[in-house]
Short mmCIF file of C-alpha atoms in Angstrom, two decimals:
data_model
loop_
_atom_site.label_atom_id
_atom_site.label_comp_id
_atom_site.label_asym_id
_atom_site.label_seq_id
_atom_site.Cartn_x
_atom_site.Cartn_y
_atom_site.Cartn_z
CA MET A 1 4.06 0.47 6.26
CA LYS A 2 1.08 -1.48 4.92
CA ILE A 3 0.43 -5.21 5.13
CA LEU A 4 0.11 -7.04 1.82
CA GLN A 5 -1.86 -10.23 1.37
CA VAL A 6 -0.11 -12.49 -1.14
CA HIS A 7 -2.65 -14.67 -2.95
CA ASP A 8 -1.82 -18.04 -4.45
CA GLY A 9 -4.28 -17.67 -7.33
CA PRO A 10 -5.32 -15.08 -9.92
CA TYR A 11 -5.61 -11.67 -8.31
CA GLU A 12 -6.47 -8.27 -9.76
CA PRO A 13 -4.63 -5.52 -7.82
CA THR A 14 -6.43 -2.32 -6.92
CA PRO A 15 -5.37 0.77 -4.96
CA ASN A 16 -7.56 -0.31 -2.03
CA ALA A 17 -5.70 -3.59 -1.84
CA PHE A 18 -2.60 -1.67 -0.81
CA GLY A 19 -4.34 0.59 1.71
CA VAL A 20 -3.54 3.68 -0.31
CA SER A 21 -5.59 5.87 -2.58
CA ARG A 22 -5.03 8.56 -5.17
CA ASP A 23 -4.08 12.02 -4.02
CA SER A 24 -7.52 13.38 -3.14
CA GLY A 25 -7.55 15.13 0.19
CA ILE A 26 -3.87 16.13 0.33
CA ASP A 27 -3.85 19.72 1.57
CA GLY A 28 -1.75 22.61 0.31
CA VAL A 29 -1.85 22.19 -3.47
CA VAL A 30 -1.22 25.50 -5.30
CA LEU A 31 -0.76 24.15 -8.83
CA ASP A 32 -2.38 21.08 -10.36
CA LEU A 33 -2.11 20.38 -14.09
CA THR A 34 -3.88 17.22 -15.27
CA PHE A 35 -4.34 18.14 -18.98
CA ASP A 36 -7.33 15.80 -19.16
CA ASP A 37 -9.58 18.37 -20.79
CA GLY A 38 -6.97 19.20 -23.41
CA THR A 39 -6.14 22.55 -21.82
CA LEU A 40 -3.58 24.04 -19.43
CA ALA A 41 -6.20 24.80 -16.78
CA ASP A 42 -5.02 24.75 -13.17
CA SER A 43 -7.37 22.63 -11.07
CA SER A 44 -5.78 23.46 -7.69
CA GLY A 45 -8.28 26.23 -6.92
CA SER A 46 -5.44 28.76 -6.68
CA GLY A 47 -6.23 30.29 -10.06
CA GLN A 48 -2.75 30.03 -11.55
CA THR A 49 -2.30 31.39 -15.06
CA VAL A 50 -0.54 28.88 -17.33
CA GLU A 51 0.53 29.48 -20.91
CA VAL A 52 2.72 28.00 -23.63
CA ALA A 53 5.65 30.43 -23.53
CA SER A 54 7.60 28.73 -26.31
CA GLY A 55 6.57 26.12 -28.85
CA THR A 56 3.14 24.63 -29.45
CA ALA A 57 0.71 22.87 -27.16
CA ALA A 58 0.41 19.15 -27.88
CA PHE A 59 -0.97 16.24 -25.90
CA GLY A 60 -0.36 12.52 -25.70
CA ASP A 61 -1.85 9.63 -23.74
CA GLY A 62 -1.92 10.32 -20.00
CA VAL A 63 -0.73 7.99 -17.28
CA LEU A 64 -3.64 8.61 -14.89
CA GLY A 65 -6.33 10.22 -17.01
CA THR A 66 -6.95 11.07 -20.63
CA ASN A 67 -4.06 13.35 -21.57
CA ALA A 68 -0.48 14.22 -20.78
CA PHE A 69 1.45 17.21 -22.11
CA GLN A 70 3.93 16.53 -24.92
CA PHE A 71 7.32 18.28 -24.76
CA ASP A 72 9.28 18.13 -28.00
CA GLY A 73 12.45 19.96 -26.97
CA ASN A 74 11.10 23.31 -28.16
CA THR A 75 8.25 23.83 -25.71
CA VAL A 76 8.12 25.51 -22.31
CA LEU A 77 5.07 26.08 -20.12
CA ARG A 78 5.07 29.21 -17.99
CA VAL A 79 3.06 29.80 -14.81
CA ALA A 80 2.72 33.51 -14.05
CA ALA A 81 4.27 34.71 -10.81
CA SER A 82 1.90 34.92 -7.85
CA ASP A 83 2.22 35.18 -4.09
CA SER A 84 1.04 31.57 -3.75
CA LEU A 85 4.11 30.39 -5.67
CA ASN A 86 6.60 31.95 -3.24
CA LEU A 87 7.38 28.78 -1.35
CA GLU A 88 10.77 29.44 0.20
CA GLY A 89 9.76 28.05 3.60
CA GLY A 90 8.39 24.74 2.37
CA LEU A 91 7.27 23.05 -0.82
CA THR A 92 6.63 19.81 -2.65
CA GLN A 93 6.84 19.42 -6.42
CA ALA A 94 5.68 16.17 -8.00
CA SER A 95 4.89 14.87 -11.46
CA TRP A 96 4.73 11.82 -13.65
CA ILE A 97 7.36 11.93 -16.39
CA TYR A 98 7.94 9.86 -19.52
CA LEU A 99 11.47 10.28 -20.89
CA ASP A 100 11.64 9.97 -24.65
CA PRO A 101 13.97 7.10 -25.65
CA GLY A 102 15.91 9.55 -27.83
CA ALA A 103 16.64 11.97 -24.97
CA ASN A 104 20.33 12.18 -24.09
CA ALA A 105 20.96 15.42 -22.18
CA GLU A 106 20.07 17.08 -18.88
CA MET A 107 16.43 18.23 -18.84
CA ASN A 108 14.45 20.54 -16.55
CA ILE A 109 11.11 19.53 -15.07
CA MET A 110 10.21 22.72 -13.18
CA GLU A 111 12.19 25.82 -12.20
CA LYS A 112 11.52 28.97 -10.19
CA GLY A 113 14.06 31.73 -10.61
CA GLN A 114 16.16 30.81 -13.67
CA TRP A 115 19.06 29.81 -11.43
CA SER A 116 19.09 33.17 -9.66
CA GLY A 117 18.07 32.22 -6.15
CA ASN A 118 15.31 29.69 -6.06
CA TRP A 119 14.90 26.00 -6.97
CA LEU A 120 14.93 23.49 -9.78
CA SER A 121 13.83 19.90 -10.36
CA HIS A 122 15.59 18.13 -13.20
CA VAL A 123 16.77 14.85 -14.61
CA LYS A 124 20.53 14.73 -14.95
CA VAL A 125 22.81 12.54 -17.01
CA GLY A 126 25.68 10.29 -15.79
CA ALA A 127 28.45 9.36 -15.79
CA SER A 128 29.41 8.41 -12.28
CA SER A 129 30.51 5.20 -10.66
CA ASN A 130 26.89 4.09 -10.87
CA LEU A 131 25.62 5.39 -14.22
CA GLN A 132 26.88 5.40 -17.75
CA ASP A 133 26.86 8.35 -20.12
CA GLY A 134 23.32 8.99 -21.30
CA GLU A 135 21.67 7.42 -18.24
CA PHE A 136 19.35 9.69 -16.26
CA TYR A 137 18.80 10.30 -12.56
CA PHE A 138 16.55 12.73 -10.67
CA ALA A 139 17.83 15.74 -8.70
CA PHE A 140 16.68 18.82 -6.72
CA ALA A 141 18.95 21.85 -7.02
CA SER A 142 19.31 25.44 -5.89
CA SER A 143 22.08 27.94 -6.56
CA GLN A 144 21.60 29.06 -2.94
CA PHE A 145 22.39 25.64 -1.45
CA GLN A 146 25.63 23.91 -0.65
CA PRO A 147 25.77 21.30 -1.96
CA VAL A 148 23.87 22.56 -4.99
CA ASN A 149 22.12 19.24 -5.70
CA VAL A 150 20.65 16.48 -3.67
CA GLU A 151 20.39 13.59 -6.06
CA ASP A 152 20.01 9.90 -6.54
CA ASN A 153 22.72 8.97 -8.99
CA PHE A 154 22.35 5.34 -8.02
CA ARG A 155 18.99 4.76 -9.66
CA ARG A 156 18.84 4.73 -13.43
CA LEU A 157 15.62 6.29 -14.70
CA ALA A 158 14.30 4.22 -17.57
CA THR A 159 13.28 5.90 -20.81
CA GLY A 160 10.08 4.96 -22.58
CA THR A 161 8.04 4.36 -19.41
CA TRP A 162 6.17 6.42 -16.84
CA ILE A 163 8.03 7.35 -13.63
CA HIS A 164 6.79 9.36 -10.66
CA VAL A 165 9.29 11.89 -9.26
CA ALA A 166 8.89 14.26 -6.33
CA LEU A 167 10.95 16.62 -4.18
CA THR A 168 10.27 18.25 -0.82
CA TRP A 169 11.80 21.13 1.17
CA ASP A 170 10.73 21.97 4.72
CA GLY A 171 13.12 24.85 5.33
CA THR A 172 15.84 22.53 6.62
CA HIS A 173 15.65 19.13 4.95
CA ARG A 174 15.71 18.48 1.21
CA LYS A 175 14.43 15.15 -0.17
CA VAL A 176 13.90 13.44 -3.52
CA TYR A 177 11.60 10.51 -4.26
CA VAL A 178 11.31 8.15 -7.23
CA ASN A 179 8.13 6.12 -7.65
CA GLY A 180 6.94 7.06 -4.19
CA VAL A 181 10.08 5.95 -2.37
CA LEU A 182 12.60 8.24 -0.64
CA ASP A 183 15.85 8.03 -2.59
CA ALA A 184 18.05 10.76 -1.14
CA GLU A 185 17.98 13.56 1.44
CA ASP A 186 20.25 16.14 3.02
CA GLN A 187 20.37 19.32 5.10
CA PRO A 188 21.98 21.87 2.78
CA VAL A 189 23.59 25.08 3.93
CA GLY A 190 21.65 28.08 2.66
CA SER A 191 18.07 29.13 2.08
CA LEU A 192 15.77 29.73 -0.87
CA GLN A 193 15.32 33.35 -1.93
CA SER A 194 12.05 34.88 -3.09
CA ASN A 195 11.79 36.34 -6.58
CA ALA A 196 9.12 37.61 -8.94
CA ASP A 197 9.96 35.15 -11.72
CA PRO A 198 7.34 32.78 -13.16
CA LEU A 199 7.59 29.02 -12.97
CA GLU A 200 8.99 27.38 -16.10
CA ILE A 201 8.04 23.79 -16.88
CA GLY A 202 9.92 21.70 -19.42
CA GLY A 203 12.99 23.86 -19.96
CA ARG A 204 14.63 27.24 -19.41
CA MET A 205 14.09 30.05 -21.89
CA ARG A 206 17.35 31.78 -22.79
CA ASP A 207 15.47 35.09 -22.83
CA PRO A 208 12.00 34.98 -21.23
CA ALA A 209 10.99 38.08 -23.19
CA ASN A 210 11.98 36.54 -26.51
CA PRO A 211 10.58 33.06 -27.24
CA ALA A 212 12.60 32.94 -30.46
CA GLY A 213 15.77 33.01 -28.36
CA GLY A 214 15.56 29.27 -27.79
CA LEU A 215 15.74 26.98 -24.78
CA THR A 216 18.25 25.24 -22.61
CA TYR A 217 17.69 22.02 -20.64
CA ALA A 218 14.61 21.34 -22.78
CA PHE A 219 12.53 18.33 -21.81
CA ILE A 220 11.73 15.68 -24.43
CA GLY A 221 8.88 13.39 -23.52
CA LEU A 222 5.60 13.61 -21.64
CA MET A 223 4.53 14.99 -18.25
CA ASP A 224 1.30 14.34 -16.42
CA SER A 225 -0.27 15.30 -13.09
CA ILE A 226 2.17 18.17 -12.43
CA LYS A 227 1.61 19.32 -8.85
CA LEU A 228 3.05 21.93 -6.53
CA PHE A 229 2.26 22.17 -2.81
CA ASN A 230 2.97 24.92 -0.28
CA ARG A 231 4.43 22.52 2.28
CA ALA A 232 6.69 19.49 2.49
CA LEU A 233 4.51 16.40 2.18
CA SER A 234 5.15 13.35 4.33
CA ASP A 235 6.57 10.09 3.02
CA GLU A 236 3.07 8.62 3.15
CA GLU A 237 1.60 11.50 1.14
CA ILE A 238 4.31 11.18 -1.50
CA ALA A 239 3.53 7.46 -1.79
CA GLN A 240 -0.14 8.39 -2.21
CA LEU A 241 0.76 10.72 -5.09
CA ALA A 242 2.69 7.92 -6.77
CA VAL A 243 -0.21 5.46 -6.78
CA GLY A 244 -1.05 5.18 -10.41
CA ARG A 245 -0.62 2.40 -12.89
CA LEU A 246 -1.87 -0.59 -10.92
CA GLY A 247 -2.31 -3.49 -13.28
CA GLY A 248 1.07 -3.12 -14.96
CA ASP A 249 4.33 -4.63 -13.79
CA ALA A 250 5.29 -3.39 -10.36
CA ILE A 251 7.63 -4.17 -7.51
CA LEU A 252 6.91 -4.49 -3.84
CA GLN A 253 9.66 -3.41 -1.49
CA CYS A 254 9.61 -5.22 1.83
CA ASN A 255 11.02 -4.65 5.28
CA GLY A 256 13.82 -6.74 6.65
CA GLY A 257 16.08 -7.63 3.78
CA SER A 258 16.42 -7.57 0.05
CA SER A 259 13.66 -10.05 -0.86
CA MET A 260 11.41 -8.78 -3.62
CA VAL A 261 7.96 -9.65 -4.91
CA THR A 262 6.86 -9.21 -8.51
CA MET A 263 3.25 -8.30 -9.29
CA THR A 264 1.53 -8.39 -12.66
CA SER A 265 -2.02 -7.54 -13.64
CA SER A 266 -3.14 -11.13 -13.03
CA HIS A 267 -1.21 -12.39 -10.04
CA VAL A 268 1.34 -11.81 -7.32
CA SER A 269 4.27 -14.19 -7.06
CA CYS A 270 6.92 -14.48 -4.40
CA THR A 271 9.70 -16.83 -3.42
CA GLU A 272 9.16 -16.73 0.34
CA SER A 273 6.67 -15.54 2.93
CA MET A 274 6.68 -11.75 3.22
CA LEU A 275 4.84 -9.20 5.31
CA HIS A 276 4.98 -5.45 5.76
CA CYS A 277 5.24 -4.66 2.08
CA ARG A 278 4.36 -1.47 0.32
CA TYR A 279 3.54 -0.73 -3.26
CA ILE A 280 5.93 1.15 -5.52
CA ALA A 281 4.14 2.46 -8.60
CA ASP A 282 5.69 1.27 -11.84
#
Protein backbone atom coordinates (compact mmCIF):
# COMPACT_ATOMS: atom_id res chain seq x y z
CA MET A 1 0.00 0.00 0.00
CA LYS A 2 1.36 3.43 -0.95
CA ILE A 3 1.61 6.54 1.20
CA LEU A 4 -0.32 9.57 -0.02
CA GLN A 5 0.63 13.13 0.81
CA VAL A 6 -2.50 15.24 1.26
CA HIS A 7 -1.80 18.86 0.32
CA ASP A 8 -3.72 21.80 1.73
CA GLY A 9 -3.45 23.86 -1.45
CA PRO A 10 -3.91 23.43 -5.21
CA TYR A 11 -2.36 20.18 -6.35
CA GLU A 12 -2.18 18.54 -9.77
CA PRO A 13 -2.19 14.73 -9.39
CA THR A 14 0.11 12.61 -11.52
CA PRO A 15 0.78 8.86 -11.65
CA ASN A 16 4.15 9.37 -9.97
CA ALA A 17 2.45 11.04 -7.04
CA PHE A 18 0.82 7.72 -6.22
CA GLY A 19 3.94 5.60 -6.66
CA VAL A 20 2.42 3.72 -9.57
CA SER A 21 2.91 3.92 -13.29
CA ARG A 22 1.20 2.71 -16.43
CA ASP A 23 1.50 -0.92 -17.38
CA SER A 24 4.90 -0.86 -19.09
CA GLY A 25 7.10 -3.70 -17.96
CA ILE A 26 4.38 -6.16 -16.92
CA ASP A 27 5.48 -9.52 -18.28
CA GLY A 28 3.37 -12.14 -20.01
CA VAL A 29 1.13 -10.10 -22.32
CA VAL A 30 -0.12 -12.16 -25.30
CA LEU A 31 -2.74 -9.74 -26.63
CA ASP A 32 -2.70 -5.95 -26.45
CA LEU A 33 -5.23 -3.88 -28.39
CA THR A 34 -4.86 -0.11 -27.99
CA PHE A 35 -6.63 1.01 -31.23
CA ASP A 36 -4.62 4.24 -31.17
CA ASP A 37 -3.54 3.94 -34.79
CA GLY A 38 -7.10 3.30 -35.94
CA THR A 39 -6.44 -0.39 -36.58
CA LEU A 40 -6.89 -3.74 -34.82
CA ALA A 41 -3.13 -4.35 -34.63
CA ASP A 42 -1.91 -6.43 -31.69
CA SER A 43 0.99 -4.66 -29.98
CA SER A 44 1.85 -7.51 -27.57
CA GLY A 45 4.58 -8.92 -29.82
CA SER A 46 2.74 -12.25 -30.01
CA GLY A 47 1.50 -11.61 -33.53
CA GLN A 48 -2.18 -12.27 -32.90
CA THR A 49 -4.51 -11.98 -35.88
CA VAL A 50 -7.53 -9.78 -35.10
CA GLU A 51 -10.46 -9.14 -37.41
CA VAL A 52 -13.98 -7.74 -37.39
CA ALA A 53 -15.99 -10.97 -37.56
CA SER A 54 -19.38 -9.27 -37.55
CA GLY A 55 -20.37 -5.65 -38.08
CA THR A 56 -18.17 -2.72 -39.01
CA ALA A 57 -15.05 -1.28 -37.44
CA ALA A 58 -15.63 2.08 -35.77
CA PHE A 59 -13.66 4.08 -33.24
CA GLY A 60 -14.41 6.64 -30.57
CA ASP A 61 -12.36 8.69 -28.12
CA GLY A 62 -9.98 6.52 -26.08
CA VAL A 63 -9.54 6.62 -22.34
CA LEU A 64 -5.73 6.36 -22.35
CA GLY A 65 -4.71 7.21 -25.90
CA THR A 66 -6.29 8.42 -29.09
CA ASN A 67 -8.91 5.79 -29.89
CA ALA A 68 -11.19 3.19 -28.38
CA PHE A 69 -13.20 0.59 -30.29
CA GLN A 70 -16.92 1.27 -30.69
CA PHE A 71 -19.33 -1.65 -30.22
CA ASP A 72 -22.84 -0.96 -31.46
CA GLY A 73 -24.55 -4.24 -30.56
CA ASN A 74 -23.84 -5.75 -33.98
CA THR A 75 -20.06 -5.98 -33.87
CA VAL A 76 -17.73 -8.75 -32.69
CA LEU A 77 -13.94 -8.82 -32.88
CA ARG A 78 -12.33 -12.22 -33.38
CA VAL A 79 -8.77 -13.19 -32.47
CA ALA A 80 -7.65 -16.28 -34.38
CA ALA A 81 -6.81 -19.34 -32.30
CA SER A 82 -3.13 -19.76 -31.46
CA ASP A 83 -1.10 -21.77 -28.98
CA SER A 84 -0.34 -18.59 -27.04
CA LEU A 85 -4.05 -18.15 -26.30
CA ASN A 86 -4.40 -21.55 -24.58
CA LEU A 87 -4.22 -20.25 -21.04
CA GLU A 88 -5.91 -22.93 -18.98
CA GLY A 89 -3.21 -22.90 -16.29
CA GLY A 90 -3.22 -19.17 -15.65
CA LEU A 91 -4.42 -15.94 -17.22
CA THR A 92 -5.35 -12.31 -16.72
CA GLN A 93 -7.82 -10.44 -18.90
CA ALA A 94 -8.19 -6.69 -18.45
CA SER A 95 -9.78 -3.80 -20.30
CA TRP A 96 -11.29 -0.37 -19.96
CA ILE A 97 -15.01 -0.40 -20.74
CA TYR A 98 -17.57 2.35 -21.30
CA LEU A 99 -21.14 1.08 -20.98
CA ASP A 100 -23.56 2.91 -23.23
CA PRO A 101 -26.31 4.57 -21.14
CA GLY A 102 -28.90 2.77 -23.29
CA ALA A 103 -27.51 -0.71 -22.55
CA ASN A 104 -29.88 -2.88 -20.53
CA ALA A 105 -28.90 -6.54 -20.98
CA GLU A 106 -26.04 -8.91 -20.18
CA MET A 107 -23.01 -8.22 -22.39
CA ASN A 108 -19.82 -10.17 -23.13
CA ILE A 109 -16.39 -8.58 -22.93
CA MET A 110 -14.20 -11.51 -24.01
CA GLU A 111 -14.86 -15.24 -24.42
CA LYS A 112 -12.79 -18.30 -25.30
CA GLY A 113 -14.76 -21.39 -26.20
CA GLN A 114 -18.37 -20.23 -26.78
CA TRP A 115 -19.42 -21.72 -23.45
CA SER A 116 -18.03 -25.14 -24.32
CA GLY A 117 -15.22 -25.50 -21.83
CA ASN A 118 -13.24 -22.35 -21.38
CA TRP A 119 -13.85 -18.89 -19.90
CA LEU A 120 -15.83 -15.69 -20.22
CA SER A 121 -15.67 -12.14 -18.86
CA HIS A 122 -18.97 -10.27 -18.93
CA VAL A 123 -21.09 -7.60 -17.36
CA LYS A 124 -24.28 -9.00 -15.91
CA VAL A 125 -27.57 -7.38 -14.99
CA GLY A 126 -29.34 -7.42 -11.57
CA ALA A 127 -31.63 -7.91 -9.83
CA SER A 128 -30.39 -9.13 -6.51
CA SER A 129 -30.63 -7.82 -2.99
CA ASN A 130 -28.01 -5.27 -3.98
CA LEU A 131 -28.87 -4.25 -7.54
CA GLN A 132 -31.99 -3.25 -9.37
CA ASP A 133 -33.08 -4.50 -12.77
CA GLY A 134 -30.91 -2.93 -15.45
CA GLU A 135 -27.94 -2.33 -13.14
CA PHE A 136 -24.67 -3.96 -14.20
CA TYR A 137 -21.95 -5.84 -12.34
CA PHE A 138 -18.78 -7.59 -13.52
CA ALA A 139 -18.29 -11.37 -13.51
CA PHE A 140 -15.87 -14.15 -14.57
CA ALA A 141 -17.53 -17.39 -15.67
CA SER A 142 -16.76 -20.86 -16.97
CA SER A 143 -19.09 -23.73 -17.78
CA GLN A 144 -16.42 -26.00 -16.26
CA PHE A 145 -16.51 -24.32 -12.84
CA GLN A 146 -18.78 -24.74 -9.87
CA PRO A 147 -19.96 -22.19 -9.08
CA VAL A 148 -20.13 -20.99 -12.67
CA ASN A 149 -19.52 -17.32 -11.85
CA VAL A 150 -17.43 -15.41 -9.42
CA GLU A 151 -18.96 -11.98 -9.35
CA ASP A 152 -19.33 -8.72 -7.57
CA ASN A 153 -23.05 -8.09 -7.48
CA PHE A 154 -22.56 -5.52 -4.76
CA ARG A 155 -20.94 -2.87 -6.93
CA ARG A 156 -23.09 -1.11 -9.48
CA LEU A 157 -21.14 -0.36 -12.65
CA ALA A 158 -22.03 3.11 -13.85
CA THR A 159 -22.99 3.68 -17.48
CA GLY A 160 -21.61 6.60 -19.43
CA THR A 161 -18.16 6.56 -17.81
CA TRP A 162 -14.91 4.63 -18.16
CA ILE A 163 -14.37 1.67 -15.80
CA HIS A 164 -11.38 -0.68 -15.58
CA VAL A 165 -12.26 -4.37 -15.14
CA ALA A 166 -9.94 -7.35 -14.81
CA LEU A 167 -10.02 -11.05 -13.96
CA THR A 168 -7.30 -13.51 -13.00
CA TRP A 169 -7.02 -17.31 -12.79
CA ASP A 170 -3.94 -19.07 -11.40
CA GLY A 171 -5.17 -22.64 -11.75
CA THR A 172 -6.80 -22.59 -8.31
CA HIS A 173 -8.01 -19.10 -7.42
CA ARG A 174 -10.37 -16.97 -9.49
CA LYS A 175 -10.54 -13.20 -8.90
CA VAL A 176 -12.30 -10.14 -10.32
CA TYR A 177 -11.24 -6.51 -9.98
CA VAL A 178 -13.04 -3.22 -10.64
CA ASN A 179 -10.98 -0.06 -11.02
CA GLY A 180 -7.86 -1.80 -9.79
CA VAL A 181 -9.37 -3.12 -6.57
CA LEU A 182 -10.09 -6.77 -5.76
CA ASP A 183 -13.86 -7.17 -5.55
CA ALA A 184 -14.45 -10.92 -5.33
CA GLU A 185 -12.55 -14.21 -5.36
CA ASP A 186 -13.13 -17.92 -4.92
CA GLN A 187 -11.64 -21.39 -5.44
CA PRO A 188 -14.04 -23.06 -7.86
CA VAL A 189 -14.29 -26.79 -8.39
CA GLY A 190 -13.20 -27.73 -11.90
CA SER A 191 -10.60 -26.72 -14.45
CA LEU A 192 -10.48 -24.88 -17.76
CA GLN A 193 -10.38 -27.05 -20.87
CA SER A 194 -8.32 -26.29 -23.97
CA ASN A 195 -10.06 -25.78 -27.30
CA ALA A 196 -9.23 -24.56 -30.78
CA ASP A 197 -11.82 -21.77 -30.77
CA PRO A 198 -10.86 -18.14 -31.39
CA LEU A 199 -11.34 -15.38 -28.84
CA GLU A 200 -14.50 -13.34 -29.33
CA ILE A 201 -14.59 -9.77 -28.05
CA GLY A 202 -17.83 -7.83 -27.67
CA GLY A 203 -20.36 -10.63 -28.06
CA ARG A 204 -20.97 -14.24 -29.07
CA MET A 205 -21.74 -15.10 -32.67
CA ARG A 206 -24.68 -17.48 -32.96
CA ASP A 207 -22.87 -19.24 -35.81
CA PRO A 208 -19.16 -18.33 -36.14
CA ALA A 209 -19.21 -19.45 -39.78
CA ASN A 210 -22.15 -17.21 -40.63
CA PRO A 211 -21.85 -13.55 -39.57
CA ALA A 212 -25.40 -12.92 -40.79
CA GLY A 213 -26.64 -15.29 -38.09
CA GLY A 214 -26.52 -12.52 -35.50
CA LEU A 215 -25.10 -12.14 -32.01
CA THR A 216 -25.98 -12.84 -28.44
CA TYR A 217 -24.68 -10.95 -25.39
CA ALA A 218 -23.60 -8.12 -27.70
CA PHE A 219 -21.68 -5.28 -26.09
CA ILE A 220 -22.90 -1.69 -26.54
CA GLY A 221 -20.34 0.94 -25.74
CA LEU A 222 -16.58 1.38 -26.01
CA MET A 223 -13.56 -0.73 -25.05
CA ASP A 224 -9.97 0.39 -24.80
CA SER A 225 -6.62 -1.15 -23.83
CA ILE A 226 -7.86 -4.75 -24.12
CA LYS A 227 -5.15 -6.99 -22.68
CA LEU A 228 -4.62 -10.69 -22.12
CA PHE A 229 -1.73 -12.18 -20.13
CA ASN A 230 -0.49 -15.76 -19.83
CA ARG A 231 -0.37 -15.66 -16.03
CA ALA A 232 -2.35 -14.37 -13.08
CA LEU A 233 -1.13 -10.86 -12.31
CA SER A 234 -0.67 -9.70 -8.73
CA ASP A 235 -2.92 -7.19 -7.00
CA GLU A 236 -0.22 -4.57 -7.49
CA GLU A 237 0.04 -5.28 -11.22
CA ILE A 238 -3.73 -5.05 -11.64
CA ALA A 239 -3.68 -1.68 -9.88
CA GLN A 240 -0.92 -0.61 -12.28
CA LEU A 241 -3.12 -1.55 -15.25
CA ALA A 242 -5.95 0.54 -13.83
CA VAL A 243 -3.92 3.73 -13.57
CA GLY A 244 -5.46 5.93 -16.17
CA ARG A 245 -7.58 9.01 -15.93
CA LEU A 246 -5.73 11.02 -13.31
CA GLY A 247 -7.09 14.53 -13.29
CA GLY A 248 -10.75 13.50 -13.20
CA ASP A 249 -12.78 12.74 -10.12
CA ALA A 250 -11.35 9.83 -8.19
CA ILE A 251 -11.58 8.15 -4.82
CA LEU A 252 -8.84 7.10 -2.48
CA GLN A 253 -9.50 4.01 -0.41
CA CYS A 254 -7.66 3.98 2.89
CA ASN A 255 -6.64 1.39 5.43
CA GLY A 256 -8.26 1.19 8.82
CA GLY A 257 -11.88 2.17 8.41
CA SER A 258 -14.37 3.62 6.02
CA SER A 259 -12.99 7.17 5.77
CA MET A 260 -12.73 8.39 2.21
CA VAL A 261 -10.86 11.14 0.41
CA THR A 262 -12.11 12.87 -2.72
CA MET A 263 -9.61 14.09 -5.33
CA THR A 264 -10.28 16.41 -8.24
CA SER A 265 -7.97 17.73 -10.92
CA SER A 266 -7.09 20.76 -8.79
CA HIS A 267 -6.96 19.58 -5.21
CA VAL A 268 -7.29 16.80 -2.66
CA SER A 269 -9.70 17.27 0.20
CA CYS A 270 -10.24 15.16 3.28
CA THR A 271 -12.10 15.34 6.55
CA GLU A 272 -9.41 13.84 8.76
CA SER A 273 -5.75 12.85 8.71
CA MET A 274 -5.19 9.76 6.58
CA LEU A 275 -2.21 7.65 5.63
CA HIS A 276 -1.65 4.45 3.69
CA CYS A 277 -3.98 5.34 0.86
CA ARG A 278 -4.00 4.01 -2.64
CA TYR A 279 -5.43 5.38 -5.83
CA ILE A 280 -8.48 3.85 -7.48
CA ALA A 281 -8.77 4.98 -11.09
CA ASP A 282 -12.07 6.66 -11.87
